[in-house]
């Protein structure tokens, strides 16, 4: 009896809540302390996938949030040989594209992030998240703008608050189900 494992990338500009999302999903913890992520790392968690009635191991990879060095981040995470062998693109089965409610630039850069992921990983399961919806009063994009972006990029869209634990599991449930279906 085989165990299914899927490598999930979480990408988006620095400060949008990528590391927080991963820590919340995998460990159930949240902290307000900001610690800049250097390089990449991953945490894992078992996710029950209803459609197959089985657990899938989600290996969730953190990235540093620089669109320019995305390739280098992946490279340092798996080692030169594996990278040269093209294992990066073969490895990832799903990705979260994340922006923050209070950071316009993180929203405007999403299309670039999608392009980077597609260039590295091809057409994998992906979704768009607007994090920090607990700060909706300080929002720097309208609801319509966010929904239009998701529609235009053909991405399933979630609004999350990692701080409040809102919609975090739903994101990974969607990715696991979509990965299994593909
Ligand atoms: P990363 O650079 O994308 O990995 O972002 P971090 O996970 O390090 O988070 C950046 C900052 O945003 C940290 O101070 C977090 O505590 C905070 N943060 C993350 N998620 C949320 C959220 O949903 N709401 C609020 N208000 N703050 C958040
Ligand atoms: Mg980080």
Short mmCIF file of C-alpha atoms and ligand atoms in Angstrom, two decimals:
data_model
loop_
_atom_site.label_atom_id
_atom_site.label_comp_id
_atom_site.label_asym_id
_atom_site.label_seq_id
_atom_site.Cartn_x
_atom_site.Cartn_y
_atom_site.Cartn_z
CA UNK A 1 0.00 0.00 0.00
CA UNK A 2 1.70 3.14 -1.30
CA UNK A 3 1.76 6.50 0.33
CA UNK A 4 1.12 9.43 -1.97
CA UNK A 5 3.27 12.51 -1.38
CA UNK A 6 2.97 15.83 -3.14
CA UNK A 7 5.44 18.68 -3.14
CA UNK A 8 3.64 22.01 -2.75
CA UNK A 9 5.36 25.33 -3.45
CA UNK A 10 4.25 28.51 -1.72
CA UNK A 11 5.30 31.61 -3.65
CA UNK A 12 4.64 35.34 -3.55
CA UNK A 13 6.42 38.52 -2.45
CA UNK A 14 8.15 38.80 0.93
CA UNK A 15 5.89 39.57 3.87
CA UNK A 16 2.61 38.24 2.46
CA UNK A 17 2.49 35.39 4.99
CA UNK A 18 3.97 32.38 3.17
CA UNK A 19 6.02 31.07 6.09
CA UNK A 20 3.11 31.77 8.44
CA UNK A 21 0.72 29.84 6.17
CA UNK A 22 3.00 26.84 6.10
CA UNK A 23 3.60 26.86 9.85
CA UNK A 24 -0.12 27.26 10.54
CA UNK A 25 -1.11 24.42 8.20
CA UNK A 26 1.62 22.00 9.23
CA UNK A 27 2.01 22.81 12.93
CA UNK A 28 -1.10 24.75 13.88
CA UNK A 29 0.99 27.68 15.10
CA UNK A 30 0.98 31.40 14.36
CA UNK A 31 3.31 34.16 15.52
CA UNK A 32 3.31 37.91 14.91
CA UNK A 33 7.11 37.95 14.92
CA UNK A 34 8.44 38.51 11.42
CA UNK A 35 11.46 36.42 10.53
CA UNK A 36 12.71 36.82 7.00
CA UNK A 37 12.96 33.49 5.21
CA UNK A 38 16.39 32.77 3.79
CA UNK A 39 16.67 30.16 1.09
CA UNK A 40 14.03 27.46 1.25
CA UNK A 41 12.80 24.83 3.59
CA UNK A 42 9.80 22.59 3.93
CA UNK A 43 7.40 21.19 6.48
CA UNK A 44 5.04 18.29 5.94
CA UNK A 45 1.57 17.29 6.99
CA UNK A 46 -0.85 14.49 6.24
CA UNK A 47 -3.95 15.73 4.46
CA UNK A 48 -7.01 13.48 4.19
CA UNK A 49 -8.32 13.49 0.62
CA UNK A 50 -12.03 12.64 0.54
CA UNK A 51 -12.24 11.60 -3.11
CA UNK A 52 -9.80 8.73 -2.56
CA UNK A 53 -10.47 8.18 1.15
CA UNK A 54 -6.76 8.34 1.91
CA UNK A 55 -4.12 10.53 3.43
CA UNK A 56 -1.71 12.35 1.16
CA UNK A 57 1.58 13.70 2.50
CA UNK A 58 1.82 17.39 1.70
CA UNK A 59 5.46 18.49 1.59
CA UNK A 60 5.07 22.25 1.70
CA UNK A 61 8.09 24.22 0.45
CA UNK A 62 8.77 27.71 1.64
CA UNK A 63 10.52 30.23 -0.59
CA UNK A 64 12.22 33.54 0.13
CA UNK A 65 9.89 35.72 -1.94
CA UNK A 66 12.18 37.14 -4.60
CA UNK A 67 10.74 36.62 -8.04
CA UNK A 68 14.20 37.15 -9.55
CA UNK A 69 15.92 34.46 -7.51
CA UNK A 70 13.10 31.90 -7.55
CA UNK A 71 15.14 29.50 -9.68
CA UNK A 72 18.12 29.87 -7.35
CA UNK A 73 15.90 29.19 -4.32
CA UNK A 74 14.66 25.97 -5.82
CA UNK A 75 18.19 25.03 -6.72
CA UNK A 76 19.54 25.54 -3.23
CA UNK A 77 16.63 23.57 -1.80
CA UNK A 78 17.35 20.38 -3.68
CA UNK A 79 21.04 20.53 -4.56
CA UNK A 80 22.88 21.12 -7.81
CA UNK A 81 22.72 17.58 -9.22
CA UNK A 82 19.02 17.13 -8.79
CA UNK A 83 18.44 20.59 -10.18
CA UNK A 84 20.53 19.85 -13.27
CA UNK A 85 18.62 16.61 -13.68
CA UNK A 86 15.41 18.63 -13.88
CA UNK A 87 13.98 17.18 -10.71
CA UNK A 88 12.65 20.54 -9.59
CA UNK A 89 9.97 20.73 -12.20
CA UNK A 90 9.16 17.05 -11.91
CA UNK A 91 8.93 17.35 -8.16
CA UNK A 92 6.31 19.99 -7.54
CA UNK A 93 2.70 18.93 -7.98
CA UNK A 94 0.96 21.98 -6.61
CA UNK A 95 1.54 25.65 -5.82
CA UNK A 96 0.00 28.44 -3.78
CA UNK A 97 0.34 31.95 -5.25
CA UNK A 98 -0.02 34.38 -2.36
CA UNK A 99 -0.53 38.13 -2.03
CA UNK A 100 -1.39 40.34 0.93
CA UNK A 101 -4.47 42.52 1.45
CA UNK A 102 -2.20 45.38 2.56
CA UNK A 103 0.52 45.16 -0.10
CA UNK A 104 -0.34 46.39 -3.59
CA UNK A 105 2.96 45.32 -5.09
CA UNK A 106 2.43 41.73 -3.94
CA UNK A 107 -0.89 41.76 -5.84
CA UNK A 108 0.60 43.29 -8.97
CA UNK A 109 3.39 40.68 -9.03
CA UNK A 110 1.10 37.62 -8.97
CA UNK A 111 1.05 37.17 -12.74
CA UNK A 112 4.85 37.09 -12.74
CA UNK A 113 4.84 34.45 -10.00
CA UNK A 114 2.43 32.34 -11.99
CA UNK A 115 4.73 32.57 -14.99
CA UNK A 116 7.74 31.52 -12.91
CA UNK A 117 5.94 28.50 -11.49
CA UNK A 118 4.69 27.46 -14.92
CA UNK A 119 8.16 27.86 -16.42
CA UNK A 120 9.65 25.63 -13.72
CA UNK A 121 6.86 23.18 -13.05
CA UNK A 122 4.49 23.24 -16.00
CA UNK A 123 0.75 23.10 -15.62
CA UNK A 124 0.39 21.98 -11.99
CA UNK A 125 -2.46 22.40 -9.51
CA UNK A 126 -2.48 26.03 -8.40
CA UNK A 127 -4.58 28.47 -6.47
CA UNK A 128 -4.50 32.17 -5.62
CA UNK A 129 -4.77 33.41 -2.05
CA UNK A 130 -5.41 36.86 -0.66
CA UNK A 131 -3.96 36.64 2.84
CA UNK A 132 -4.44 38.98 5.85
CA UNK A 133 -8.16 39.48 5.25
CA UNK A 134 -8.36 40.33 8.96
CA UNK A 135 -6.85 43.65 7.79
CA UNK A 136 -9.56 44.22 5.16
CA UNK A 137 -10.09 47.79 6.49
CA UNK A 138 -6.59 48.58 5.21
CA UNK A 139 -7.12 46.85 1.87
CA UNK A 140 -5.19 48.27 -1.09
CA UNK A 141 -7.17 46.42 -3.76
CA UNK A 142 -10.91 46.07 -4.27
CA UNK A 143 -12.80 42.80 -4.02
CA UNK A 144 -13.60 43.08 -7.73
CA UNK A 145 -9.96 43.56 -8.67
CA UNK A 146 -8.93 40.44 -6.78
CA UNK A 147 -11.72 38.36 -8.29
CA UNK A 148 -10.98 39.66 -11.78
CA UNK A 149 -7.33 38.69 -11.44
CA UNK A 150 -8.26 35.17 -10.35
CA UNK A 151 -10.72 34.84 -13.24
CA UNK A 152 -8.27 36.17 -15.80
CA UNK A 153 -5.51 33.82 -14.63
CA UNK A 154 -8.03 30.97 -14.30
CA UNK A 155 -7.11 30.34 -10.70
CA UNK A 156 -9.27 29.11 -7.85
CA UNK A 157 -9.35 32.00 -5.35
CA UNK A 158 -9.30 31.90 -1.54
CA UNK A 159 -9.33 34.74 0.97
CA UNK A 160 -7.36 33.72 4.03
CA UNK A 161 -6.31 35.01 7.40
CA UNK A 162 -3.49 32.87 8.65
CA UNK A 163 -3.60 34.94 11.84
CA UNK A 164 -7.22 33.96 12.50
CA UNK A 165 -6.82 30.48 11.06
CA UNK A 166 -9.41 31.32 8.40
CA UNK A 167 -9.51 29.20 5.18
CA UNK A 168 -6.05 27.72 5.69
CA UNK A 169 -7.06 24.06 5.52
CA UNK A 170 -9.40 24.76 2.60
CA UNK A 171 -6.44 25.88 0.48
CA UNK A 172 -4.52 22.66 0.99
CA UNK A 173 -7.63 20.52 0.72
CA UNK A 174 -8.30 22.06 -2.70
CA UNK A 175 -4.70 21.50 -3.84
CA UNK A 176 -4.63 17.89 -2.65
CA UNK A 177 -7.95 17.09 -4.37
CA UNK A 178 -6.90 18.82 -7.58
CA UNK A 179 -3.51 17.10 -7.58
CA UNK A 180 -5.13 13.68 -7.14
CA UNK A 181 -7.65 14.35 -9.94
CA UNK A 182 -4.98 15.35 -12.46
P1 LIG B 1 6.57 35.68 4.20
O1 LIG B 1 7.69 36.65 4.02
O2 LIG B 1 5.65 35.66 3.01
O3 LIG B 1 7.02 34.30 4.58
O4 LIG B 1 5.66 36.25 5.39
P2 LIG B 1 5.62 35.80 6.93
O5 LIG B 1 4.89 34.50 7.07
O6 LIG B 1 6.97 35.87 7.51
O7 LIG B 1 4.66 36.91 7.53
C1 LIG B 1 4.98 38.29 7.47
C2 LIG B 1 4.27 39.02 8.59
O8 LIG B 1 2.86 39.00 8.37
C3 LIG B 1 4.48 38.36 9.95
O9 LIG B 1 4.64 39.39 10.93
C4 LIG B 1 3.22 37.60 10.21
O10 LIG B 1 2.93 37.48 11.57
C5 LIG B 1 2.19 38.47 9.49
N1 LIG B 1 1.03 37.73 9.01
C6 LIG B 1 1.00 36.55 8.34
N2 LIG B 1 -0.26 36.18 8.06
C7 LIG B 1 -1.06 37.14 8.57
C8 LIG B 1 -2.49 37.35 8.58
O11 LIG B 1 -3.30 36.56 8.09
N3 LIG B 1 -2.93 38.51 9.17
C9 LIG B 1 -2.09 39.41 9.75
N4 LIG B 1 -2.62 40.50 10.30
N5 LIG B 1 -0.75 39.25 9.74
C10 LIG B 1 -0.25 38.13 9.16
MG1 LIG B 2 8.95 33.61 4.71
#
